[in-house]
XYZ file of C-alpha atoms in Angstrom:
779
model
C 0.000 0.000 0.000
C 1.111 3.546 -0.603
C 1.909 5.760 2.306
C 1.247 9.473 2.275
C 3.279 11.744 4.537
C 2.392 15.448 4.574
C 4.141 18.115 6.608
C 2.332 21.436 6.153
C 4.135 24.702 5.554
C 3.373 28.030 3.992
C 5.649 29.018 1.126
C 5.769 32.526 -0.251
C 6.543 31.879 -3.902
C 8.730 34.549 -5.493
C 8.924 35.313 -9.235
C 10.397 32.190 -10.762
C 11.958 33.355 -14.014
C 15.247 35.232 -14.234
C 15.126 38.639 -15.937
C 15.390 38.227 -19.663
C 14.994 34.457 -19.500
C 12.000 32.523 -20.813
C 10.585 30.457 -17.961
C 10.675 27.322 -20.139
C 14.414 27.609 -20.952
C 16.506 24.800 -19.504
C 19.746 25.452 -17.656
C 22.863 23.272 -17.630
C 21.277 20.884 -15.145
C 18.258 20.238 -17.322
C 15.981 22.345 -15.119
C 13.899 25.321 -16.105
C 14.806 28.478 -14.252
C 11.382 28.229 -12.638
C 12.253 24.754 -11.400
C 15.712 25.800 -10.224
C 14.319 28.759 -8.314
C 11.652 26.659 -6.641
C 14.261 24.103 -5.637
C 16.423 26.831 -4.126
C 13.476 28.198 -2.138
C 12.509 24.730 -0.938
C 16.027 23.894 0.201
C 16.104 27.037 2.335
C 12.952 26.153 4.223
C 13.333 24.699 7.682
C 10.200 22.665 7.134
C 8.301 22.054 3.961
C 5.447 20.080 2.567
C 6.561 16.591 1.632
C 4.655 13.758 0.016
C 6.216 10.385 -0.493
C 5.060 7.455 -2.570
C 6.617 4.325 -1.056
C 5.527 2.115 -3.927
C 7.331 4.408 -6.413
C 10.366 4.545 -4.130
C 10.642 8.274 -4.615
C 9.472 11.627 -3.392
C 6.503 13.178 -5.083
C 8.448 16.127 -6.437
C 9.654 17.708 -3.236
C 10.783 20.980 -4.757
C 8.024 23.188 -3.425
C 4.462 24.197 -4.252
C 3.152 24.141 -7.777
C 0.097 25.847 -9.236
C -1.637 25.779 -12.605
C -3.671 28.243 -14.591
C -5.470 28.239 -17.944
C -7.730 30.703 -19.725
C -9.910 30.944 -22.802
C -9.101 31.072 -26.478
C -10.675 31.388 -29.902
C -10.851 28.727 -32.537
C -8.193 28.552 -35.194
C -7.975 27.031 -38.621
C -6.294 23.649 -39.011
C -2.922 23.735 -40.699
C -2.336 20.019 -41.030
C -4.458 16.927 -41.285
C -2.230 14.275 -39.759
C -4.483 11.516 -41.109
C -2.581 11.888 -44.378
C 0.826 11.308 -42.793
C 2.680 8.031 -42.341
C 5.905 7.520 -40.436
C 8.655 5.796 -42.376
C 9.339 2.312 -41.056
C 12.984 2.710 -41.999
C 13.439 5.783 -39.853
C 16.658 5.749 -37.880
C 15.312 7.873 -35.052
C 17.182 7.174 -31.839
C 15.798 9.133 -28.965
C 16.320 8.822 -25.266
C 14.973 10.939 -22.492
C 15.192 11.766 -18.818
C 12.505 12.094 -16.222
C 10.925 15.514 -16.141
C 8.458 17.307 -13.974
C 6.609 20.540 -14.346
C 6.395 23.629 -12.167
C 3.591 26.113 -12.538
C 2.690 29.235 -10.639
C -0.797 30.612 -10.256
C -0.669 34.301 -9.249
C -2.076 35.049 -5.836
C -4.941 37.051 -7.283
C -6.434 33.920 -8.838
C -6.395 31.499 -5.956
C -5.748 31.536 -2.240
C -4.920 27.874 -1.858
C -1.629 26.061 -1.998
C -1.768 22.714 -3.770
C 0.489 19.688 -3.193
C 3.069 18.670 -5.715
C 2.417 16.125 -8.435
C 4.195 12.823 -8.616
C 6.994 12.819 -11.189
C 7.360 9.043 -11.073
C 5.294 6.957 -13.475
C 3.745 3.981 -11.670
C 5.009 0.585 -12.723
C 2.473 -1.791 -14.269
C 2.606 -4.042 -11.219
C 1.444 -1.343 -8.843
C -0.409 1.091 -11.083
C -3.556 0.736 -9.046
C -1.722 1.691 -5.849
C -0.307 4.844 -7.402
C -3.730 5.522 -8.886
C -5.206 5.492 -5.374
C -2.484 7.861 -4.217
C -3.183 10.274 -7.059
C -6.874 10.173 -6.118
C -5.975 10.960 -2.511
C -3.861 13.910 -3.585
C -6.645 15.108 -5.853
C -9.131 15.008 -3.005
C -6.692 16.840 -0.729
C -6.705 19.738 -3.185
C -10.481 20.133 -2.984
C -10.421 22.436 0.000
C -12.491 25.491 0.764
C -11.068 28.785 -0.438
C -10.612 31.087 2.559
C -9.688 34.335 0.845
C -13.210 35.550 0.027
C -14.529 35.109 3.562
C -11.430 36.736 5.074
C -11.661 39.772 2.801
C -15.394 40.126 3.368
C -15.016 39.908 7.129
C -12.288 42.531 7.035
C -14.498 44.915 5.016
C -17.507 44.376 7.285
C -15.451 45.015 10.406
C -13.964 48.189 8.929
C -17.372 49.209 7.498
C -16.069 49.744 3.972
C -16.883 48.422 0.519
C -14.310 46.201 -1.123
C -12.192 47.571 -3.969
C -10.149 44.988 -5.869
C -6.567 46.274 -6.254
C -5.739 43.442 -8.661
C -8.529 44.363 -11.096
C -9.005 48.076 -10.521
C -11.851 50.217 -11.857
C -9.663 51.795 -14.550
C -9.263 51.650 -18.318
C -6.527 49.070 -17.819
C -9.185 46.552 -16.800
C -11.318 47.416 -19.828
C -9.010 47.167 -22.819
C -5.400 47.000 -23.961
C -5.627 48.369 -27.514
C -8.890 50.013 -28.480
C -10.277 53.124 -26.874
C -13.381 53.331 -24.720
C -16.756 53.287 -26.543
C -17.723 56.321 -24.483
C -17.233 57.988 -21.131
C -17.123 55.007 -18.779
C -18.102 55.343 -15.142
C -17.598 52.477 -12.729
C -20.679 52.129 -10.556
C -21.866 49.762 -7.903
C -25.266 48.061 -8.366
C -26.795 50.221 -5.608
C -25.935 53.274 -7.733
C -27.493 51.744 -10.862
C -30.864 50.661 -9.432
C -32.858 50.902 -6.214
C -33.165 47.250 -5.218
C -30.127 45.304 -6.519
C -29.957 41.520 -6.320
C -27.480 38.899 -7.376
C -30.265 36.610 -8.612
C -33.929 37.475 -9.163
C -36.444 34.602 -9.249
C -33.788 32.025 -10.084
C -31.293 31.789 -12.919
C -32.578 31.536 -16.477
C -31.093 31.539 -19.957
C -33.199 34.649 -20.579
C -31.207 36.526 -17.939
C -28.282 37.005 -20.315
C -27.898 39.672 -22.939
C -24.649 40.366 -24.727
C -23.246 43.890 -24.339
C -20.872 45.839 -26.568
C -18.176 43.176 -26.269
C -17.805 40.494 -28.954
C -18.079 37.643 -26.465
C -21.201 35.845 -27.666
C -19.250 32.627 -27.087
C -19.058 33.403 -23.364
C -22.706 34.508 -23.137
C -23.811 31.337 -24.973
C -21.889 29.216 -22.487
C -23.505 31.130 -19.605
C -26.937 30.514 -21.138
C -26.174 26.792 -21.188
C -24.950 27.012 -17.605
C -28.180 28.721 -16.512
C -30.181 25.647 -17.567
C -28.366 23.345 -15.120
C -28.723 24.317 -11.462
C -26.204 21.689 -10.362
C -23.607 23.409 -12.559
C -24.149 27.054 -11.681
C -24.310 26.155 -8.000
C -20.648 25.248 -8.335
C -19.673 28.308 -10.413
C -21.609 30.693 -8.130
C -20.918 29.134 -4.714
C -23.120 29.935 -1.730
C -25.013 32.489 -3.793
C -27.587 33.075 -1.052
C -24.807 34.134 1.305
C -23.521 36.537 -1.353
C -26.966 38.017 -1.986
C -27.907 41.534 -0.838
C -29.661 41.427 2.502
C -32.057 44.369 2.857
C -32.624 43.519 6.527
C -28.901 43.670 7.336
C -27.313 46.157 4.943
C -24.334 46.450 7.255
C -23.253 42.944 6.171
C -22.867 43.965 2.548
C -19.220 44.493 1.613
C -19.333 44.864 -2.184
C -17.368 41.631 -2.705
C -18.311 38.497 -4.657
C -16.561 35.308 -5.672
C -16.950 32.749 -8.455
C -15.306 29.433 -9.237
C -13.805 28.259 -12.521
C -12.060 25.035 -13.503
C -8.696 26.120 -14.866
C -6.038 23.722 -16.082
C -7.020 20.896 -13.809
C -8.111 22.764 -10.679
C -11.130 24.637 -9.368
C -9.988 28.148 -8.491
C -11.817 30.890 -6.619
C -11.915 34.357 -8.200
C -12.756 37.361 -6.034
C -14.092 40.632 -7.510
C -15.643 43.839 -6.261
C -19.048 45.032 -7.503
C -17.810 48.070 -9.453
C -19.169 47.665 -12.989
C -18.431 49.752 -16.134
C -21.386 51.886 -17.251
C -22.108 54.521 -19.874
C -24.983 56.911 -19.202
C -25.976 54.782 -16.238
C -26.310 51.552 -18.237
C -24.037 48.498 -18.112
C -21.549 48.392 -20.992
C -21.135 44.653 -21.138
C -23.245 41.599 -20.293
C -26.470 42.387 -18.482
C -29.720 40.769 -17.411
C -33.225 41.373 -18.700
C -34.105 42.255 -15.120
C -32.661 45.681 -14.422
C -31.877 44.838 -10.795
C -30.196 41.433 -11.400
C -26.392 41.381 -11.562
C -25.115 37.794 -11.536
C -24.433 37.954 -15.277
C -22.377 41.147 -15.089
C -20.405 40.016 -12.036
C -19.695 36.583 -13.480
C -18.408 38.218 -16.674
C -16.188 40.526 -14.595
C -14.651 37.569 -12.729
C -13.970 35.832 -16.028
C -12.467 39.016 -17.495
C -10.175 39.236 -14.474
C -8.722 35.835 -15.360
C -7.900 37.179 -18.829
C -6.448 40.468 -17.526
C -9.141 42.719 -19.036
C -12.556 42.736 -20.698
C -11.137 43.135 -24.201
C -9.338 39.798 -23.902
C -12.796 38.188 -24.001
C -13.461 39.674 -27.453
C -13.482 36.556 -29.632
C -13.237 33.134 -28.104
C -14.349 29.536 -28.038
C -17.627 28.478 -26.417
C -16.222 25.012 -25.707
C -13.454 26.521 -23.568
C -15.925 28.450 -21.414
C -18.111 25.353 -21.083
C -15.138 23.370 -19.772
C -14.200 26.174 -17.371
C -17.742 26.090 -15.977
C -17.997 22.316 -15.605
C -14.537 20.768 -15.292
C -15.417 18.118 -17.876
C -14.324 17.781 -21.504
C -15.826 19.313 -24.634
C -16.092 17.744 -28.057
C -16.319 19.825 -31.230
C -18.322 18.245 -34.053
C -18.012 19.396 -37.665
C -21.465 18.873 -39.180
C -20.198 19.524 -42.710
C -17.407 16.987 -42.457
C -19.803 14.409 -41.040
C -22.311 15.088 -43.831
C -25.139 15.178 -41.293
C -27.317 17.348 -43.541
C -27.626 14.598 -46.184
C -26.914 11.366 -44.322
C -30.202 10.564 -42.547
C -28.769 7.648 -40.554
C -25.918 9.795 -39.247
C -28.399 12.595 -38.528
C -30.619 10.356 -36.406
C -27.611 8.950 -34.585
C -26.419 12.488 -33.811
C -29.876 13.487 -32.563
C -29.993 10.558 -30.135
C -26.470 11.349 -28.958
C -27.233 15.040 -28.345
C -30.533 14.159 -26.661
C -28.684 11.812 -24.320
C -26.072 14.478 -23.558
C -28.738 17.087 -22.801
C -30.854 14.797 -20.628
C -27.723 13.672 -18.749
C -26.965 17.253 -17.719
C -24.512 18.160 -20.478
C -24.513 21.480 -22.332
C -24.425 22.176 -26.079
C -23.631 25.189 -28.226
C -23.591 25.681 -32.005
C -22.567 28.235 -34.622
C -22.320 28.925 -38.355
C -18.819 29.228 -39.800
C -17.948 32.650 -41.161
C -15.003 34.414 -42.711
C -13.832 37.509 -40.817
C -15.724 39.783 -43.237
C -18.929 37.748 -42.743
C -19.039 37.744 -38.944
C -22.280 38.944 -37.367
C -24.019 39.110 -40.789
C -27.581 37.771 -41.012
C -28.946 35.119 -43.318
C -32.354 35.670 -44.877
C -33.722 33.051 -42.449
C -32.693 35.200 -39.478
C -29.611 33.248 -38.351
C -26.332 35.086 -37.719
C -22.999 33.893 -39.126
C -20.065 33.458 -36.750
C -22.415 33.757 -33.787
C -22.583 31.305 -30.892
C -26.042 29.970 -29.973
C -26.829 27.994 -26.834
C -29.008 24.885 -27.138
C -31.775 25.145 -24.538
C -33.848 22.047 -25.344
C -33.999 18.932 -27.549
C -37.327 17.140 -27.946
C -39.232 14.497 -29.873
C -42.612 16.138 -30.414
C -45.707 14.017 -31.048
C -47.817 15.336 -33.923
C -51.631 15.519 -33.924
C -54.417 16.722 -31.610
C -56.199 15.021 -28.721
C -56.420 11.209 -28.940
C -54.975 11.348 -32.421
C -51.699 12.637 -30.959
C -51.759 9.874 -28.323
C -52.011 7.065 -30.880
C -49.944 8.757 -33.581
C -46.440 7.305 -33.842
C -45.182 10.119 -36.035
C -42.821 12.436 -34.175
C -40.941 15.561 -35.094
C -37.347 15.956 -33.957
C -36.902 19.546 -32.756
C -34.102 21.559 -31.193
C -34.414 24.892 -29.377
C -31.727 27.562 -29.300
C -31.146 31.002 -27.890
C -29.387 33.986 -29.446
C -27.189 35.779 -26.836
C -28.396 39.091 -28.249
C -31.828 38.343 -26.790
C -33.412 39.009 -30.200
C -33.010 38.110 -33.906
C -34.534 34.660 -34.349
C -34.918 31.968 -36.970
C -37.927 32.711 -39.204
C -38.204 29.422 -41.079
C -40.144 26.211 -40.359
C -41.081 25.725 -36.697
C -40.229 29.319 -35.799
C -42.448 30.962 -33.156
C -45.426 31.793 -35.374
C -44.945 29.336 -38.254
C -47.863 27.250 -39.543
C -46.056 23.986 -38.670
C -47.194 24.425 -35.058
C -50.763 23.822 -36.191
C -49.811 20.135 -36.447
C -49.096 20.042 -32.696
C -51.805 19.930 -30.039
C -52.181 22.679 -27.487
C -51.120 20.436 -24.596
C -47.875 19.584 -26.349
C -47.253 23.238 -27.261
C -47.743 24.309 -23.657
C -45.359 21.577 -22.492
C -42.748 22.955 -24.889
C -43.200 26.462 -23.509
C -43.886 27.918 -26.934
C -44.193 31.708 -26.920
C -44.523 34.192 -29.766
C -41.967 36.719 -28.564
C -38.797 38.145 -30.050
C -36.771 37.025 -27.034
C -33.963 35.356 -28.977
C -35.206 31.801 -28.292
C -36.658 29.649 -31.085
C -37.274 26.094 -32.293
C -35.943 24.443 -35.465
C -36.457 21.080 -37.114
C -33.344 19.010 -36.487
C -32.769 18.378 -40.202
C -32.846 22.158 -40.853
C -30.461 22.657 -37.951
C -28.003 20.182 -39.502
C -28.324 22.022 -42.817
C -27.681 25.560 -41.557
C -25.307 25.052 -38.624
C -21.915 23.443 -39.101
C -20.064 23.711 -35.775
C -21.300 22.097 -32.550
C -19.603 22.108 -29.143
C -20.757 19.329 -26.826
C -19.783 19.347 -23.161
C -20.449 15.911 -21.692
C -20.740 15.520 -17.953
C -18.392 12.626 -17.297
C -19.614 10.468 -14.425
C -16.632 9.232 -12.404
C -18.622 8.137 -9.354
C -18.605 4.429 -8.609
C -21.976 4.726 -6.830
C -24.081 5.470 -9.898
C -26.514 3.678 -12.154
C -25.135 5.590 -15.147
C -22.000 4.586 -16.989
C -18.931 5.216 -14.851
C -15.786 6.573 -16.461
C -12.264 6.234 -15.107
C -10.184 9.398 -15.492
C -6.422 9.766 -15.739
C -4.961 13.287 -15.668
C -1.324 14.220 -16.218
C 0.624 17.452 -16.659
C 3.685 17.865 -18.838
C 5.362 20.348 -21.170
C 7.117 20.760 -24.482
C 10.588 21.881 -23.431
C 13.699 22.568 -25.463
C 17.148 21.149 -24.793
C 20.265 20.963 -26.928
C 20.723 17.319 -25.989
C 18.206 15.085 -27.845
C 18.119 12.916 -24.712
C 16.334 15.713 -22.897
C 14.546 17.496 -25.729
C 10.746 17.331 -25.567
C 9.615 19.601 -28.417
C 9.971 17.472 -31.543
C 7.108 18.933 -33.570
C 4.497 17.106 -35.631
C 4.755 13.747 -37.372
C 6.101 15.567 -40.416
C 9.377 15.843 -38.513
C 10.229 12.148 -38.504
C 13.699 12.668 -37.008
C 12.405 14.492 -33.932
C 8.713 13.628 -33.561
C 9.350 10.807 -31.082
C 11.275 13.211 -28.831
C 7.899 14.576 -27.683
C 6.389 13.479 -24.344
C 4.847 9.994 -24.528
C 2.010 8.493 -22.495
C 0.996 4.840 -22.361
C -2.470 3.487 -21.575
C -4.220 0.112 -21.824
C -7.586 -1.027 -23.128
C -8.252 -4.208 -21.152
C -11.770 -4.922 -22.399
C -12.395 -6.512 -25.795
C -13.092 -2.971 -26.942
C -13.716 0.265 -25.063
C -14.730 3.828 -25.860
C -11.904 6.187 -24.920
C -12.056 9.984 -24.581
C -8.746 11.852 -24.933
C -8.314 15.556 -24.283
C -5.092 17.563 -24.660
C -5.307 21.090 -23.247
C -2.547 23.651 -23.541
C -1.982 26.622 -21.276
C -4.124 29.436 -22.612
C -2.194 32.465 -23.836
C -5.096 34.912 -23.837
C -3.895 36.563 -20.651
C -0.739 37.602 -22.545
C -2.613 39.508 -25.229
C -1.644 42.766 -23.568
C 2.006 42.199 -24.415
C 1.311 40.869 -27.905
C 1.760 37.178 -27.040
C -1.790 35.937 -26.950
C -1.629 33.238 -29.629
C -2.139 29.581 -28.810
C 0.171 26.932 -30.197
C -0.954 24.636 -33.007
C -1.282 21.284 -31.236
C -2.425 17.756 -32.052
C -1.626 14.174 -31.135
C -1.186 10.673 -32.515
C -2.221 7.382 -30.892
C -0.167 4.273 -31.748
C -1.015 0.691 -30.914
C 2.242 -0.718 -29.542
C 3.703 -3.853 -27.989
C 1.584 -5.316 -25.215
C 4.542 -5.306 -22.801
C 6.144 -1.944 -23.659
C 7.234 0.094 -20.640
C 9.924 2.278 -22.244
C 9.695 5.164 -24.685
C 9.250 4.511 -28.402
C 12.277 5.523 -30.472
C 11.384 4.168 -33.884
C 8.161 3.193 -35.584
C 8.605 -0.329 -36.929
C 5.587 -2.561 -36.381
C 3.509 -0.114 -34.334
C 0.172 0.872 -35.847
C -1.260 4.390 -36.125
C -4.663 4.030 -34.480
C -5.873 7.642 -34.400
C -4.724 11.149 -35.282
C -5.986 14.659 -34.652
C -5.710 17.630 -36.983
C -3.357 20.307 -35.673
C -5.209 23.499 -34.676
C -4.498 26.499 -32.459
C -7.472 25.844 -30.196
C -6.881 25.532 -26.483
C -7.985 21.900 -26.494
C -7.947 19.045 -28.987
C -10.255 16.098 -28.344
C -10.805 12.546 -29.582
C -13.620 10.093 -28.898
C -12.933 6.640 -30.310
C -13.673 2.986 -29.697
C -10.366 1.111 -29.433
C -9.762 -2.652 -29.448
C -7.960 -4.378 -26.607
C -4.252 -3.600 -26.397
C -1.610 -1.131 -25.248
C -1.378 2.343 -26.750
C 1.065 5.222 -26.840
C -0.298 8.772 -26.937
C 2.116 11.393 -28.290
C 0.949 15.018 -27.999
C 2.950 17.549 -29.994
C 3.064 21.050 -31.365
C 2.994 21.478 -35.131
C 6.368 23.216 -35.265
C 9.474 21.826 -33.553
C 10.862 23.933 -30.724
C 7.497 25.478 -29.873
C 7.401 25.532 -26.075
C 4.429 25.242 -23.777
C 2.703 23.409 -20.957
C -0.196 21.008 -21.414
C -2.544 18.690 -19.579
C -3.831 15.357 -20.838
C -7.016 13.646 -19.675
C -7.921 10.093 -20.651
C -11.374 8.697 -19.848
C -12.173 5.005 -20.306
C -14.712 2.432 -19.166
C -12.125 0.674 -16.995
C -8.891 1.907 -15.441
C -6.440 2.498 -18.304
C -3.340 2.794 -16.130
C -2.345 5.888 -18.102
C 1.125 7.180 -17.217
C 3.967 9.079 -18.831
C 6.906 7.102 -20.192
C 10.131 8.727 -19.046
C 12.770 5.988 -19.390
C 14.342 4.874 -22.658
C 15.743 1.497 -21.681
C 16.274 -0.719 -18.611
C 18.250 0.983 -15.857
C 21.708 -0.256 -15.061
C 21.634 -1.448 -11.454
C 24.282 -2.890 -9.142
C 23.027 -6.467 -9.506
C 23.388 -6.286 -13.293
C 27.121 -6.864 -12.756
C 26.329 -10.412 -11.610
C 23.052 -11.127 -13.374
C 23.897 -9.433 -16.632
C 22.457 -6.505 -18.569
C 20.434 -6.673 -21.813
C 22.620 -6.822 -24.926
C 19.973 -6.636 -27.627
C 16.372 -5.625 -28.034
C 13.985 -7.716 -30.149
C 10.592 -6.720 -31.428
C 8.153 -9.438 -32.542
C 4.847 -8.965 -34.314
C 2.663 -12.071 -34.633
C 0.171 -11.336 -37.393
C -1.780 -14.604 -37.374
C -1.888 -18.274 -38.361
C -3.223 -20.219 -41.339
C -4.317 -23.807 -41.936
C -4.514 -24.901 -38.315
C -5.815 -28.331 -37.426
C -9.413 -28.517 -36.178
C -9.770 -29.254 -32.480
C -13.467 -30.050 -32.039
C -16.253 -31.988 -33.694
C -17.537 -28.907 -35.487
C -14.226 -28.534 -37.313
C -13.121 -25.364 -35.534
C -10.739 -24.226 -32.814
C -10.185 -21.420 -30.312
C -6.500 -20.631 -30.829
C -4.210 -18.231 -29.011
C -0.465 -17.649 -29.198
C 2.266 -17.330 -26.529
C 5.759 -15.846 -26.949
C 8.455 -17.236 -24.589
C 11.692 -15.265 -24.191
C 14.279 -15.692 -21.408
C 11.808 -16.641 -18.685
C 9.117 -14.157 -19.678
C 6.008 -14.768 -21.734
C 3.401 -12.780 -23.607
C -0.016 -14.165 -24.532
C -2.586 -13.022 -27.076
C -6.361 -13.020 -26.774
C -8.247 -16.193 -27.663
C -9.698 -16.137 -31.176
C -13.007 -17.990 -31.154
C -14.030 -20.686 -33.612
C -11.477 -20.165 -36.370
C -8.608 -21.989 -38.070
C -7.311 -18.728 -39.599
C -6.823 -16.541 -36.508
C -5.586 -12.950 -36.620
C -3.572 -12.441 -33.429
C -2.021 -9.003 -34.057
C 0.211 -9.547 -31.016
C 3.228 -7.263 -30.593
C 5.970 -7.793 -28.025
C 9.334 -6.224 -27.223
C 12.069 -8.033 -25.285
C 15.361 -6.777 -23.830
C 17.552 -9.862 -24.023
C 20.665 -10.747 -22.042
C 21.323 -13.927 -24.057
C 20.938 -13.168 -27.767
C 21.859 -16.736 -28.751
C 19.059 -18.248 -26.712
C 16.125 -18.891 -29.070
C 12.661 -17.433 -28.717
C 9.741 -19.871 -28.796
C 6.303 -19.042 -30.175
C 3.553 -21.585 -29.446
C -0.032 -21.883 -30.659
C -2.601 -23.364 -28.279
C -6.288 -24.198 -28.405
C -8.403 -22.897 -25.519
C -10.491 -25.729 -24.112
C -12.697 -26.018 -21.051
C -10.877 -28.968 -19.444
C -7.321 -28.583 -20.713
C -5.776 -26.431 -23.421
C -4.359 -28.287 -26.410
C -0.975 -27.729 -28.069
C -1.283 -26.890 -31.800
C 2.342 -26.272 -32.789
C 5.326 -23.987 -32.327
C 8.131 -22.191 -34.109
C 11.661 -21.637 -32.777
C 13.248 -18.266 -33.560
C 16.973 -18.907 -33.357
C 19.847 -16.445 -33.437
C 20.321 -17.160 -37.131
C 16.888 -15.812 -37.993
C 17.443 -12.588 -39.896
C 15.414 -9.434 -39.612
C 12.979 -8.767 -42.417
C 11.171 -5.672 -43.607
C 8.171 -7.816 -44.504
C 6.279 -10.533 -42.606
C 7.508 -14.100 -43.044
C 5.505 -17.320 -42.895
C 6.952 -20.184 -40.795
C 5.795 -23.799 -40.549
C 4.503 -25.055 -37.191
C 6.361 -27.993 -35.607
C 5.917 -30.459 -32.782
C 7.869 -29.996 -29.577
C 10.285 -32.123 -27.575
C 12.147 -33.707 -30.520
C 15.630 -33.053 -31.950
C 14.201 -33.095 -35.457
C 10.733 -31.683 -34.968
C 7.993 -32.973 -37.197
C 5.717 -30.574 -38.993
C 2.261 -29.856 -37.680
C -0.649 -28.482 -39.694
C -0.552 -24.712 -40.085
C 1.816 -21.798 -40.494
C 2.521 -18.712 -38.400
C 3.041 -15.287 -39.964
C 5.326 -12.941 -38.057
C 8.005 -10.293 -38.268
C 11.140 -10.075 -36.096
C 13.437 -7.041 -35.719
C 16.548 -7.109 -33.480
C 19.100 -4.418 -32.641
C 22.125 -4.193 -30.393
C 21.211 -0.550 -29.684
C 18.658 -0.678 -26.869
C 17.182 2.677 -27.855
C 16.701 1.692 -31.492
C 13.022 0.854 -31.011
């Protein structure tokens, strides 16, 4: 069992980058200046927080506190479709690497909590579950209550003053960094804007939100989605009743509010004052339909604080805001690429999927692609290009009136959306006053909440929606609770970075798969699919650069990733693609997050996230969700370590990679003329077994193995067996001796009997490929 030892301390983290040095630059010791500075601070402490993982035989990064932060970004255009790329099997890439860890600092103004360090040791396969439990314990230890808001409020109440946020002051600096003010801005508190201010009036509704003069419809659309799910906004607006104005005790009001956002792996608490920008007494930015309701404006202010100013929210990605509100993952669906407008089967499958997401508590947003010159232009049907709409309902509506509707099996698939402007609606079929509603009974119409108002909310037929909209962001609420009747997902989360080093052994910024000599220098993560097949969700999120827009560095990196199916027993980094199979790829884009949802067959996989260009530097977080524990971990070693006992017991001299494709012409093993074959590879006391292939004499094993061998002259044995209830039956074997030469193509070998000097042939052949090298980092 793992043992957790924590000694608490308070560390005042100083600026971690040297003047003139990029914080990601590595020094002569292979450390970033941020890491080196943290280590220096930690060594000077008389006592410090310490966490130790006994099963990993190492400290969990005892260099001091680490913090993370991420913000929002806009969508970018793809520059590369990696589906068209293939790595050369004859590549002579030879890459090794050293263990790395990542330091991050979250400025004090964003969070008032110190978080424990992350483990820099990847758990071994034999005790992955133990380290998994430890990671879960550490994760739970970070979920503590944020004290800063209550302390600041208490201080203001005691001193009888209203809070003014020095970190986000009521000045032009908090409004914009380039453009000028749209008018004479006055910062006012809600009590100076209306007579009876409230945080929330009669509950939260999607109709509360109206976009202001800022081009942040993406943020307003995400807020509209949030307003539909009370369990979500309760987390984003914590203890809202305690924050509400109290007319009976006005002395308790301190002009301070706080909101919570999920940023780069952590929930952080953001504190703001209630000073809001106004022109002529009216709010400049997001506002509610109710003149005395201010949760929308205050939430927008807290989010703007994370991005340094309001203008940084001008142009962004709805999916990013949805993730920041929920802490889950978002999937972007291209309706044009999927041909959902013309493919009825795909359309119905998408409808059922979105309906399931919505009914399970997820949130959905959609938009129409637009060139820069087309943004915010209207179609003749009333829809706006380049504008984010929130999906507020998805329904199957029964057609007909009275008993006819009850017995009628015909249903209409409808979807309801809301325009953040609070006006400008769809005017086609199933719009508010269209004749199509005459086909629906009054009871059904009332249940749908149909109103004939220009309030920005409208219904569309799902097939029309697929025809006009082409971008959909789906935020799925991933259930990770074991005590649930819904599907339970297992999550693995890791943090890493693309860092530059002159030594290829330490370099971790190899670029995309186009750069075949350096691509495998990127960070690598291994995970397993232990079921026959399993749906896997993979999300790669980079640190958002939007906060750096003020200094002209607000562009995200172009990122993507590749998933390879590798040897079933691989525990070291991949250095050359030989028999590994490309299982999935993602187009490189400059969005904050890239996402994949795919059903994978049983096996072991390597995930390689990368930037498009080599030497692009940045931090990232990966999240892998699967039906069963995937054991996801980062691969940091390149070959077996040399240890003291290797002097006596020997050290590997060669590495051999074997790929068993399948068998042909096997002998039947039952009365029906079939068999249930499987294959086993034996090498120097270790073995590797494939899955059983049911009822076939022509099995496809697709078994890959890699072996670090101390005795190259000792042959490798590959045996084929038949799985049987009472006792498994031997079906033949092949002996791979030292004289067997490597081949670039698969070779077919005859099966033989065992236990004889001159082995007799047995029915069937085995198709395989063997590659051996004396350089242990050649594969």
